[in-house]
Short mmCIF file of C-alpha atoms and ligand atoms in Angstrom, two decimals:
data_model
loop_
_atom_site.label_atom_id
_atom_site.label_comp_id
_atom_site.label_asym_id
_atom_site.label_seq_id
_atom_site.Cartn_x
_atom_site.Cartn_y
_atom_site.Cartn_z
CA MET A 134 104.12 -9.26 -76.66
CA GLY A 135 105.10 -9.96 -80.06
CA THR A 136 104.49 -8.17 -83.08
CA PRO A 137 100.82 -7.78 -83.79
CA LEU A 138 99.36 -10.03 -86.30
CA THR A 139 96.59 -8.82 -88.66
CA LEU A 140 94.13 -11.86 -89.68
CA LEU A 141 91.20 -12.10 -92.00
CA GLY A 142 88.68 -14.60 -90.50
CA ILE A 143 85.71 -16.30 -92.53
CA GLU A 144 82.65 -18.21 -91.12
CA SER A 145 80.27 -19.93 -93.22
CA SER A 146 79.22 -23.25 -91.11
CA CYS A 147 75.54 -22.35 -90.68
CA ASP A 148 73.32 -19.52 -91.88
CA ASP A 149 75.31 -16.67 -91.22
CA THR A 150 78.28 -15.75 -93.94
CA GLY A 151 80.86 -13.69 -91.65
CA ALA A 152 84.14 -12.37 -92.37
CA ALA A 153 86.47 -9.87 -90.22
CA VAL A 154 89.91 -8.79 -89.72
CA VAL A 155 91.23 -9.06 -86.24
CA ARG A 156 94.42 -7.31 -85.18
CA GLY A 157 96.71 -7.81 -82.46
CA THR A 158 98.40 -10.47 -80.13
CA PRO A 159 97.11 -13.29 -77.99
CA GLY A 160 94.79 -12.26 -75.18
CA ALA A 161 95.50 -8.14 -76.79
CA ALA A 162 93.74 -8.08 -80.25
CA GLN A 163 91.01 -5.64 -81.63
CA VAL A 164 88.25 -6.31 -84.19
CA LEU A 165 89.01 -3.99 -87.07
CA SER A 166 85.90 -4.78 -89.05
CA SER A 167 83.09 -7.76 -88.69
CA GLU A 168 80.95 -8.21 -91.31
CA VAL A 169 77.96 -10.68 -91.35
CA GLN A 170 75.26 -11.48 -93.86
CA GLY A 171 72.22 -13.81 -92.56
CA GLN A 172 70.37 -15.83 -94.27
CA ALA A 173 67.20 -15.75 -92.20
CA GLU A 174 64.65 -14.97 -94.78
CA LEU A 175 66.00 -17.42 -97.41
CA HIS A 176 65.24 -20.58 -94.48
CA ALA A 177 62.36 -18.81 -93.27
CA ALA A 178 59.56 -20.68 -95.09
CA PHE A 179 61.19 -23.89 -94.10
CA GLY A 180 60.90 -23.75 -90.31
CA GLY A 181 64.83 -24.31 -90.05
CA VAL A 182 68.10 -23.92 -91.91
CA VAL A 183 68.01 -25.80 -95.40
CA PRO A 184 71.75 -26.82 -96.02
CA GLU A 185 71.65 -26.85 -99.45
CA ILE A 186 69.98 -23.17 -99.66
CA ALA A 187 72.83 -22.39 -96.90
CA ALA A 188 75.85 -23.40 -98.95
CA ARG A 189 74.68 -22.00 -102.53
CA ALA A 190 74.16 -18.61 -100.52
CA HIS A 191 77.32 -18.97 -98.96
CA ALA A 192 79.08 -19.47 -101.96
CA GLU A 193 77.57 -16.42 -103.63
CA GLN A 194 78.06 -13.88 -100.64
CA LEU A 195 81.61 -14.92 -99.59
CA ASP A 196 83.72 -12.76 -101.85
CA GLN A 197 81.46 -9.71 -101.26
CA VAL A 198 81.19 -10.22 -97.62
CA VAL A 199 84.94 -10.63 -97.39
CA ALA A 200 85.53 -7.41 -99.41
CA ARG A 201 83.27 -5.60 -97.29
CA ALA A 202 85.57 -6.57 -94.23
CA LEU A 203 88.77 -5.72 -95.67
CA ASP A 204 87.50 -2.24 -97.26
CA SER A 205 85.53 -1.45 -93.55
CA ALA A 206 88.74 -2.43 -91.67
CA GLY A 207 90.91 0.01 -94.22
CA VAL A 208 93.22 -2.83 -95.16
CA THR A 209 93.91 -4.77 -98.27
CA LEU A 210 94.80 -8.98 -98.72
CA GLN A 211 98.59 -7.49 -98.83
CA ASP A 212 98.27 -6.15 -95.15
CA ILE A 213 96.89 -9.65 -93.74
CA ASP A 214 99.47 -12.00 -92.12
CA ALA A 215 97.50 -14.86 -92.81
CA ILE A 216 94.19 -16.23 -93.55
CA ALA A 217 91.77 -18.08 -91.01
CA VAL A 218 88.83 -20.00 -91.69
CA THR A 219 85.93 -22.25 -89.98
CA ALA A 220 87.11 -25.81 -91.34
CA GLY A 221 84.22 -27.45 -88.98
CA PRO A 222 81.83 -28.27 -87.36
CA GLY A 223 78.67 -27.09 -89.23
CA LEU A 224 76.74 -28.00 -92.13
CA ILE A 225 79.23 -29.15 -94.59
CA GLY A 226 78.31 -27.70 -97.78
CA GLY A 227 78.80 -24.32 -96.07
CA VAL A 228 82.04 -25.10 -94.36
CA LEU A 229 83.53 -26.21 -97.64
CA SER A 230 82.16 -22.93 -99.45
CA GLY A 231 84.32 -20.92 -96.80
CA VAL A 232 87.38 -23.51 -96.99
CA MET A 233 87.43 -23.12 -100.64
CA CYS A 234 87.36 -19.43 -100.68
CA ALA A 235 89.91 -18.97 -98.16
CA LYS A 236 92.41 -21.64 -100.10
CA GLY A 237 91.61 -19.54 -103.44
CA LEU A 238 92.61 -16.19 -101.42
CA SER A 239 95.57 -18.11 -100.07
CA VAL A 240 96.66 -19.25 -103.20
CA ALA A 241 96.67 -16.06 -105.13
CA THR A 242 98.19 -13.92 -102.25
CA GLY A 243 100.57 -16.24 -100.91
CA LYS A 244 99.29 -15.68 -97.25
CA PRO A 245 99.39 -18.85 -94.81
CA LEU A 246 96.00 -20.33 -94.38
CA VAL A 247 94.79 -21.42 -90.93
CA GLY A 248 91.99 -23.70 -90.50
CA VAL A 249 89.84 -23.01 -87.37
CA ASN A 250 87.38 -25.10 -85.16
CA HIS A 251 84.03 -23.54 -85.05
CA LEU A 252 83.54 -24.07 -81.41
CA ALA A 253 87.16 -22.87 -80.52
CA GLY A 254 86.03 -19.76 -81.96
CA HIS A 255 83.06 -19.34 -79.58
CA ALA A 256 85.33 -20.53 -76.80
CA LEU A 257 88.24 -18.16 -77.36
CA THR A 258 85.97 -15.05 -77.96
CA PRO A 259 86.23 -13.96 -74.12
CA ARG A 260 89.92 -13.61 -75.19
CA LEU A 261 89.32 -11.41 -77.67
CA THR A 262 86.64 -9.03 -76.05
CA ASP A 263 88.21 -9.09 -72.55
CA GLY A 264 91.72 -10.59 -72.81
CA THR A 265 90.27 -13.41 -70.42
CA ALA A 266 93.27 -15.30 -69.14
CA PHE A 267 93.48 -19.18 -69.08
CA PRO A 268 91.99 -21.33 -67.67
CA TYR A 269 88.04 -20.26 -67.74
CA LEU A 270 85.14 -21.82 -67.73
CA MET A 271 82.78 -21.27 -71.00
CA LEU A 272 79.06 -22.16 -71.30
CA LEU A 273 78.20 -22.10 -75.01
CA VAL A 274 74.35 -21.90 -75.67
CA SER A 275 73.01 -21.38 -78.86
CA GLY A 276 70.72 -22.53 -81.49
CA GLY A 277 73.12 -25.53 -82.29
CA HIS A 278 75.43 -25.60 -79.46
CA CYS A 279 75.20 -26.24 -75.65
CA GLN A 280 78.41 -27.42 -73.81
CA PHE A 281 80.35 -26.85 -70.92
CA LEU A 282 84.24 -26.27 -71.59
CA LEU A 283 87.36 -25.81 -69.64
CA VAL A 284 89.28 -23.62 -71.56
CA HIS A 285 93.09 -24.57 -70.89
CA GLY A 286 94.45 -22.89 -74.02
CA PRO A 287 94.12 -22.14 -77.53
CA GLU A 288 93.41 -25.91 -78.52
CA GLN A 289 93.30 -27.17 -74.98
CA PHE A 290 89.54 -27.83 -73.97
CA THR A 291 87.99 -30.03 -71.45
CA ARG A 292 84.11 -30.53 -71.92
CA LEU A 293 82.59 -31.10 -68.73
CA GLY A 294 78.87 -31.72 -70.38
CA GLY A 295 76.40 -30.80 -72.66
CA THR A 296 73.08 -31.31 -73.75
CA ILE A 297 72.09 -34.75 -75.19
CA ASP A 298 69.59 -33.86 -77.39
CA ASP A 299 68.16 -30.26 -78.31
CA ALA A 300 70.27 -27.26 -77.89
CA PRO A 301 68.73 -24.51 -75.86
CA GLY A 302 68.04 -22.07 -78.43
CA GLU A 303 66.45 -24.64 -80.78
CA ALA A 304 64.03 -25.49 -77.67
CA PHE A 305 63.15 -22.22 -77.37
CA ASP A 306 62.56 -22.05 -81.38
CA LYS A 307 60.46 -24.80 -80.97
CA ALA A 308 58.38 -23.44 -78.08
CA ALA A 309 57.91 -20.17 -80.13
CA ARG A 310 56.64 -22.60 -82.61
CA LEU A 311 53.96 -24.60 -80.84
CA LEU A 312 52.86 -20.88 -79.41
CA ALA A 313 52.46 -19.51 -82.93
CA LEU A 314 55.57 -16.83 -82.28
CA PRO A 315 57.85 -15.61 -84.91
CA GLN A 316 61.12 -17.41 -85.49
CA PRO A 317 64.20 -17.51 -84.22
CA GLY A 318 61.97 -18.13 -81.15
CA GLY A 319 64.13 -17.20 -78.26
CA PRO A 320 63.62 -13.03 -78.35
CA GLY A 321 59.81 -13.76 -78.72
CA VAL A 322 59.68 -16.39 -76.26
CA GLU A 323 61.35 -14.00 -73.71
CA ALA A 324 59.33 -11.02 -74.68
CA CYS A 325 55.97 -12.89 -73.97
CA ALA A 326 57.33 -14.48 -70.89
CA HIS A 327 57.85 -11.11 -69.50
CA ASP A 328 54.13 -10.41 -68.20
CA GLY A 329 53.50 -13.92 -67.22
CA ASP A 330 53.10 -16.44 -64.24
CA ALA A 331 56.12 -19.05 -64.28
CA LYS A 332 54.36 -20.93 -61.70
CA ARG A 333 50.98 -21.62 -63.58
CA PHE A 334 52.28 -24.33 -65.14
CA ARG A 335 54.89 -27.02 -63.83
CA LEU A 336 57.11 -27.98 -66.47
CA PRO A 337 60.03 -30.68 -65.74
CA ARG A 338 63.82 -30.08 -65.15
CA PRO A 339 65.19 -32.58 -67.18
CA LEU A 340 68.48 -34.53 -65.86
CA LEU A 341 68.66 -32.45 -62.59
CA ASP A 342 67.98 -35.60 -60.68
CA ARG A 343 71.04 -37.04 -61.99
CA PRO A 344 74.80 -36.05 -61.45
CA GLY A 345 76.85 -34.59 -63.53
CA CYS A 346 76.74 -31.40 -66.04
CA ASP A 347 74.98 -33.22 -68.98
CA MET A 348 71.06 -31.35 -70.11
CA SER A 349 68.31 -32.29 -72.07
CA PHE A 350 66.02 -29.92 -73.38
CA SER A 351 63.87 -32.14 -75.97
CA GLY A 352 61.31 -32.94 -73.25
CA LEU A 353 60.41 -29.63 -72.18
CA LYS A 354 58.90 -28.71 -75.47
CA THR A 355 56.79 -32.06 -75.29
CA ALA A 356 55.76 -30.97 -71.77
CA LEU A 357 54.86 -27.39 -73.31
CA LEU A 358 53.10 -29.26 -76.19
CA ARG A 359 50.76 -31.12 -73.42
CA GLU A 360 50.10 -28.11 -71.72
CA ARG A 361 49.13 -26.08 -74.57
CA ASP A 362 46.99 -28.77 -75.93
CA GLY A 363 45.39 -29.14 -72.71
CA LEU A 364 44.18 -25.34 -72.75
CA LEU A 365 43.14 -25.90 -76.53
CA GLN A 366 40.66 -28.57 -75.49
CA ASP A 367 38.47 -25.37 -73.70
CA ASN A 368 39.50 -22.30 -75.90
CA ALA A 369 41.51 -20.94 -78.15
CA LEU A 370 45.16 -19.87 -76.35
CA ARG A 371 44.52 -16.17 -74.82
CA ALA A 372 47.37 -13.82 -74.17
CA THR A 373 47.86 -14.65 -70.73
CA ASP A 374 48.13 -18.56 -71.46
CA ARG A 375 50.90 -17.88 -73.99
CA ALA A 376 52.53 -15.48 -71.46
CA ASP A 377 52.44 -18.33 -68.63
CA LEU A 378 53.62 -20.74 -71.13
CA CYS A 379 56.40 -19.02 -72.12
CA ALA A 380 57.19 -17.70 -68.50
CA ALA A 381 56.96 -21.43 -67.55
CA PHE A 382 59.25 -22.75 -70.42
CA GLN A 383 62.00 -20.14 -69.60
CA GLN A 384 62.16 -20.58 -66.09
CA ALA A 385 62.78 -24.29 -66.58
CA VAL A 386 65.67 -23.53 -69.05
CA VAL A 387 66.95 -20.59 -66.49
CA ASP A 388 66.76 -23.42 -63.48
CA VAL A 389 68.71 -26.29 -65.52
CA LEU A 390 71.39 -23.79 -66.67
CA ARG A 391 72.02 -22.48 -63.12
CA GLU A 392 71.94 -25.54 -61.56
CA LYS A 393 74.37 -27.25 -64.02
CA THR A 394 76.72 -24.16 -64.15
CA ALA A 395 76.93 -24.54 -60.70
CA ARG A 396 78.23 -28.14 -60.79
CA ALA A 397 80.34 -27.11 -63.69
CA LEU A 398 81.77 -24.38 -61.47
CA ASP A 399 82.55 -26.94 -58.69
CA LEU A 400 84.68 -29.13 -61.00
CA TYR A 401 86.60 -25.56 -62.44
CA LEU A 402 87.11 -24.11 -59.10
CA ALA A 403 88.46 -27.45 -58.27
CA GLU A 404 91.51 -26.53 -60.63
CA ALA A 405 92.09 -23.56 -58.01
CA PRO A 406 92.04 -20.69 -61.26
CA ALA A 407 94.01 -17.50 -60.32
CA THR A 408 91.08 -15.35 -61.62
CA PRO A 409 88.11 -17.45 -61.85
CA THR A 410 85.67 -16.32 -64.65
CA ILE A 411 82.70 -17.78 -66.36
CA ALA A 412 82.15 -16.73 -69.89
CA VAL A 413 78.92 -17.51 -71.86
CA ALA A 414 78.64 -17.30 -75.97
CA GLY A 415 75.96 -18.14 -77.95
CA GLY A 416 72.65 -16.69 -78.99
CA VAL A 417 70.94 -17.62 -76.03
CA ALA A 418 73.46 -15.83 -73.81
CA ALA A 419 71.24 -12.74 -74.99
CA ASN A 420 68.39 -14.04 -72.49
CA THR A 421 68.13 -11.45 -69.81
CA PRO A 422 66.81 -13.91 -67.22
CA ILE A 423 69.48 -16.52 -67.92
CA ARG A 424 72.38 -13.72 -67.95
CA ASN A 425 70.74 -12.61 -64.62
CA ALA A 426 70.63 -16.34 -63.12
CA LEU A 427 74.37 -16.68 -63.94
CA THR A 428 75.21 -13.16 -62.93
CA ALA A 429 73.80 -13.85 -59.50
CA LEU A 430 75.54 -17.45 -59.21
CA CYS A 431 78.90 -16.03 -59.80
CA ALA A 432 78.51 -12.91 -57.53
CA GLU A 433 77.43 -15.52 -54.85
CA ARG A 434 80.54 -17.77 -55.58
CA GLY A 435 82.79 -14.78 -56.01
CA VAL A 436 83.59 -15.37 -59.85
CA GLN A 437 83.85 -13.21 -62.73
CA PHE A 438 81.02 -13.16 -65.44
CA THR A 439 81.71 -12.33 -69.00
CA ALA A 440 79.30 -12.14 -72.07
CA PRO A 441 80.68 -10.53 -74.91
CA PRO A 442 78.79 -8.26 -76.98
CA LEU A 443 76.11 -10.01 -78.50
CA ALA A 444 77.44 -9.67 -82.10
CA LEU A 445 80.37 -11.78 -81.20
CA CYS A 446 78.07 -14.39 -79.11
CA THR A 447 76.60 -15.12 -82.49
CA ASP A 448 78.28 -16.61 -85.32
CA ASN A 449 80.77 -14.02 -86.74
CA GLY A 450 84.05 -13.89 -88.67
CA ALA A 451 85.71 -12.00 -85.84
CA MET A 452 85.94 -15.19 -83.60
CA ILE A 453 87.34 -17.26 -86.48
CA ALA A 454 90.08 -14.60 -86.97
CA TYR A 455 91.08 -14.21 -83.55
CA ALA A 456 91.25 -18.22 -83.22
CA GLY A 457 93.33 -18.09 -86.10
CA LEU A 458 95.52 -15.50 -84.37
CA GLU A 459 96.21 -17.76 -81.55
CA ARG A 460 97.00 -20.65 -83.64
CA PHE A 461 98.96 -18.77 -86.13
CA ALA A 462 100.69 -17.29 -83.16
CA ALA A 463 101.70 -20.36 -82.04
CA GLY A 464 103.57 -21.21 -85.38
CA GLN A 465 100.48 -23.50 -86.63
CA ARG A 466 99.39 -23.23 -90.33
CA ASP A 467 97.60 -25.32 -92.50
CA ASP A 468 97.78 -26.22 -96.40
CA MET A 469 95.98 -26.81 -99.32
CA THR A 470 95.12 -30.31 -97.63
CA LEU A 471 92.76 -28.62 -95.28
CA SER A 472 89.38 -30.33 -95.39
CA ALA A 473 85.95 -29.22 -94.24
CA ARG A 474 85.13 -31.34 -91.32
CA PRO A 475 81.03 -32.05 -90.33
CA ARG A 476 81.96 -33.13 -87.12
CA TRP A 477 85.02 -31.86 -85.08
CA PRO A 478 84.60 -32.18 -81.03
CA LEU A 479 87.13 -30.05 -79.14
CA ASP A 480 87.75 -32.35 -76.40
CA LYS A 481 88.59 -35.51 -78.13
CA THR A 482 88.79 -37.71 -74.91
CA ALA A 483 85.02 -36.80 -74.45
CA PRO A 484 82.64 -38.89 -75.62
CA ALA A 485 80.39 -37.93 -78.55
CA LEU A 486 77.24 -36.02 -78.18
CA LEU A 487 73.90 -37.57 -79.24
CA GLY A 488 71.59 -35.84 -81.42
CA SER A 489 71.91 -33.47 -84.51
CA GLY A 490 69.70 -30.32 -84.51
CA LYS A 491 68.02 -28.13 -86.90
CA LYS A 492 71.08 -26.26 -87.73
CA GLY A 493 73.30 -29.69 -88.49
CA ALA A 494 75.27 -32.07 -86.39
CA LYS A 495 76.16 -31.14 -82.83
CA ALA A 496 79.86 -31.54 -82.20
O1 LIG B 601 74.32 -18.34 -81.85
P1 LIG B 601 73.16 -18.15 -82.80
O2 LIG B 601 72.94 -16.85 -83.41
O3 LIG B 601 73.25 -19.02 -83.83
C1 LIG B 601 73.56 -20.48 -83.69
O4 LIG B 601 72.76 -21.00 -82.94
O5 LIG B 601 74.92 -20.75 -83.96
O6 LIG B 601 72.10 -18.64 -82.02
C2 LIG B 601 70.56 -18.55 -82.35
C3 LIG B 601 69.67 -19.04 -81.31
C4 LIG B 601 68.07 -19.34 -81.76
O7 LIG B 601 67.91 -20.43 -81.35
C5 LIG B 601 67.39 -18.15 -81.16
O8 LIG B 601 66.21 -18.44 -80.51
C6 LIG B 601 68.35 -18.00 -79.86
O9 LIG B 601 69.53 -18.43 -80.09
N1 LIG B 601 68.10 -16.88 -79.11
C7 LIG B 601 67.56 -16.79 -77.72
C8 LIG B 601 67.50 -15.29 -77.60
N2 LIG B 601 67.95 -14.50 -78.52
C9 LIG B 601 68.24 -15.65 -79.60
N3 LIG B 601 67.16 -17.73 -76.91
C10 LIG B 601 66.68 -17.11 -75.70
N4 LIG B 601 66.33 -15.81 -75.38
C11 LIG B 601 66.85 -14.88 -76.30
N5 LIG B 601 66.37 -13.54 -75.89
ZN1 LIG B 602 78.10 -21.15 -83.83
#
């Protein structure tokens, strides 16, 4: 299986500064440490991530987060075989901060540099957590990403579809804002939906009437707004109204994700994979009704379902270290010409996705 490699990974593409140490071989690696410094309080007053604030905070935090990751892994830079860093896609200032930090460490130590696609980091996480064999189907659902990927190899991805506008996490966040629930909105909407009646309001299931795996979530929040304003004409929102609106909204997202996943699964199973597996990643994968719907679908179709622990589903340095390990083990290296890329689709043959969410350009 080759000699175990030790990679430092650095992530700074959005609003989490991450650094981690991962050791092992492709498909058999361990997280020795993973440190994430969030920035939620810096952006809270603005209702979304402010790129300039994020970039400055990354530049200020990176050294300390890297030092903490090395410390808690019990290693020094001398023990590291290579330094992996997110080189895109994401908010350009943040990505640049990470790339500059990694280049500095590489020059200072003489250790090789490996640029990593942030989306590849998410997409390869099931290999880190479960040693999942290629090819598998990945559903990436977060505040900034939404796509189905067939993962054939560390750098071989086919995008089967994705959102044409908002990412689902973004839709949860906007729904929360409309209902005066706290940000990020997903957990609050889920909790509020718990006692709600999902059938009281009939929200649309966008794009279900069209073939393929593309999705759309922006119309849902407009429909929610309309229902909310209808209620507000008579009275202030009552707790039951809010719960019913949340339940209706969440059920619409569940229905869309379930149906589109079923379609993506058909395309994947047509390739006759030896151990069919669906993996999810991204913050929205924390949603219990969404997980339950996907688990039930997989059980019906005889497919394994894998959801990495939440800390590895959301943005983190370990996924970057691991994706870097896969590249490095395959002999890939970068040099000082490595540049930060705001857009960097994993599947260069797929048409570009539309839209640009609160967390920056979608790849
Ligand atoms: O992956 P993540 O931490 O950051 C990026 O977007 O990259 O995902 C955060 C998103 C937020 O939009 C948040 O509202 C959503 O994930 N989220 C959830 C839940 N927990 C977090 N959405 C629905 N249900 C949840 N329980
Ligand atoms: Zn991400």
